[in-house]
Amino acid sequence: MRDGTSPSPPGSTSSSRRPLVETALGPLADELIALFGQGVSAPLPAAGLDRLALRVFRYQLEHNPVYRRFCEGRGATAATVRSWTEIPPVPTTAFKHLPLLSAPGGEVDAVFRTSGTSRGRAGRGEHRVPDLRVYRAAALPNFRAHLLPEAPSGGDGFTIRVLALLPAPGDAPDSSLSAMAGFVMEQWGDEGSGWFVDVGTGVRSADLDEALDAAARDREPVLLLATAFSLVHWLDGGRARKALPEGSRVMETGGFKGRSRSVPRGELYRAVEERLGVPRSRIVNEYGMTELLSQFYEPVLRGEAPRRLEERRHVPPPWVGTQVLDSRSLEPLPEGRRGLLCHLDLANVGSVARILTEDVGVAVGSGFRVLGRTEGAEPRGCSLALEEIVEAARGR
Amino acid sequence: MAGEVPLFEAWCAPAWPGLRESVALRVLPPARTGGEPVPERALSFPELRPEHARRLADLLDAARGALRDRTALDVARAIGRVAERMRAPGDPLRAEALAELPGTTGLSPEMCVAVLDGMARDWTGDRLETLIEADFGDAGALDRFVPGPAGARLMAVGEPLALHVCSGSVPGVSATSLVRSLLVKTPVVLKPGRGDVVLPVLLLRGLAEEDPGIARAAAVVYWPGGTGEWRAVEDALLERVDLVVAYGGDSLVADLRPRLPATTGLVAYHHRISFVALGRAAVAPDSLEGSARDVARAVALFDQRGCVSPHAVFVEGAAAAAQEFAGALAEALARLDRELPPGRVEEAEASALQQLRGTAELRAAAEAGVAVLSGGTSPWTVVVEPDGDLVPSCLNRAVRVVPVDDLTGVPARLDGLSRHLQAAGLAGVEAARREALAGAFARAGVLRVCDVGELPFPPAWWRHDGRGPLEVLVRWVELEGEVGG
């Protein structure tokens, strides 16, 4: 870890690392890794995203015959697509049905899976990642900029107490979130860091309490990584209040998928303030998904912390382009108009780079605000409710 | 601005003429603004408190005697006269229904005409009379003791007071529910779903003009369901009624059941879906277009929101037959876009459609036999899926076409959905195997087997979810022994 060698990547199935320069993904991946390493502060040079996106697009047309045929069906070829906004997006649902791999040979470093019950033949979504270095390279600079702004970029030596309300990557090898947290832990976690969720039994509250007490005692600021779900669970346990040292911060994620949050965000943040002593101005939401290797953060630790949570927004790193598309026509919408979030992510070079989500949002400047799922009334007719029934029936 | 939003009064209580003065009115604004061909309606309704609910129950109780004094056939004919008004071109009641339906249902004006005509057909006197006889054998059984088996005499008696909680997905269903309660002479409070307020209100208003004595035994009142605000009112009603009829999802029923006193009955109509099974003959060259037309219509009606709406079509024969049928179905759906235009597509539904189409396109690029045809900005979508199962579609005319070697293989594709099946529409199935096939479907959970053309509007006397729609509302009382001359 600290000595410079890398551990086996989570989910790895190969016992030895194959020489990447021999795979077609190699040179392109290396170039993107170098780009990600430049950090998130400066946007790409003019037309930089288009240029790189089109290279990734051409690469994927060449190495992903299913995606190529799909694009051809829409009249999109290397010759006709001129901008990243013209790259045909793949719906997130497709990850439940198809491999969507853009790499020769089919060998992958990891297969990440979406959470949720398996649904008949389709099952959970699967994201195959041929080269985990790309994931790590995209994740760390973006994470540092938004959660550890005081850490020097490129320099070693910065450490912080990382407490993760997540399963360790070894226990949840198909979790992209655990993998990402693993990169963070490995890069910046000090000796007091740890994982506090067991798959199956949930949060290890006693151990977490101890770790929080120790941090308070040692006056060591804490970086808490959590899903909103596990945070709610832990807070529900009615533990005693902890006063985390100044400088502590929380990254929470989830709660946007499909249904509205079970606990409203304001309530959750209030509870974190009261019970952990971390002010909401140091709670950063991360918006991400299994199908996308890059993440989106709220820049609250970078100077953008509106008083009202509803005024916050998420910003993409420079190598990601996000559009808000009309749900019926898929036409791009101007700022302020709600629609479906559609992301172009260069880090997805090994799968498919442009993804159409089911998340609804509005463009806000260079970023966006994620809104709830449905507008107006509840789902109509039998079917949307029936989906849940079918899920339950097939899970039996 | 408020004055410009068209408003529909989503309530009618002939038993309580002074309600408007006694209870404050709430206005529920439209859920979305702008962009609609027909402006969405705001709804007004009385802000009932528990004491109002109790007063309403008192008034309905007081009207029971007069209702029970009438014969069931009398009630049927009175309702039938109102139904004829709703079917008569030029009648103001029909005109008002057609003016208000699009803005309250989200269906296109043309669709509203088709739905109103289809529903009202089964509120006519003749059809209701057939319904009564179908459920009770003797139309007089609701009025007096009639001969029963082994020398006993039987009378069908409706509960003293009922509450109907209806969903809003298909207009007309709550009006039918109202009709059924009156036929068995049970006074009723009916709470419609938001998408189905117009027809029960107008039917009751028409009845109040036609036959006030009967109309006073019913009240239709909208309030937003599922919110805590109206829980106390609901509980006040639940304390008073003897029977609850509920339409909707499992969560609605799960919420209601524990709130009922031990002796209160519950009739629950769950969410269900239907499918089509086409025998070889239905996709032969000379029948292909006709079959496609019938299936398209069944898919398109109600914008596919009904329990009678098919979500998949199983086509017997080689994969090529399914592909050919899919092409014909796509053409028929495209034509129907003009005759029965689709209504409002909700944001979540539009998103689901994008996911379905894009995923199907990718699968078509990966798997032989998968194909997708769609209407572009129009929502209809046909996906050919070898090895497909019956899966609830994302609505708005999205349908799977699944090839099967033989229709006897269809039950295996219904796995996991047996409690949520409604009907199977058949075509091209010869008389010789129709019964055996229907038997196999029945054992798989299907409740009704009919021709494809008959799927959308079952007759008034259909066994709704497997039970006589009136019989499920009554108790049979036996009179044994000798009866004096």
PDB file of C-alpha atoms in Angstrom, chain B residues 135 269 447 461-472:
ATOM      1  CA  ASP B 135     -75.423 -13.630 -10.856  1.00  0.00           C
ATOM      2  CA  TYR B 269     -59.553  -6.021  -7.107  1.00  0.00           C
ATOM      3  CA  LEU B 447     -59.712 -15.603 -15.427  1.00  0.00           C
ATOM      4  CA  TRP B 461     -71.889  -9.896 -16.311  1.00  0.00           C
ATOM      5  CA  TRP B 462     -68.267 -11.044 -16.634  1.00  0.00           C
ATOM      6  CA  ARG B 463     -66.824 -12.794 -13.640  1.00  0.00           C
ATOM      7  CA  HIS B 464     -64.775  -9.840 -12.477  1.00  0.00           C
ATOM      8  CA  ASP B 465     -61.545 -11.335 -11.126  1.00  0.00           C
ATOM      9  CA  GLY B 466     -63.226 -14.707 -11.102  1.00  0.00           C
ATOM     10  CA  ARG B 467     -66.319 -13.861  -9.086  1.00  0.00           C
ATOM     11  CA  GLY B 468     -69.812 -12.666  -9.911  1.00  0.00           C
ATOM     12  CA  PRO B 469     -69.534  -8.893  -9.582  1.00  0.00           C
ATOM     13  CA  LEU B 470     -72.858  -8.597  -7.770  1.00  0.00           C
ATOM     14  CA  GLU B 471     -72.725 -11.874  -5.934  1.00  0.00           C
ATOM     15  CA  VAL B 472     -69.546 -10.849  -4.201  1.00  0.00           C
TER      16      VAL B 472
END
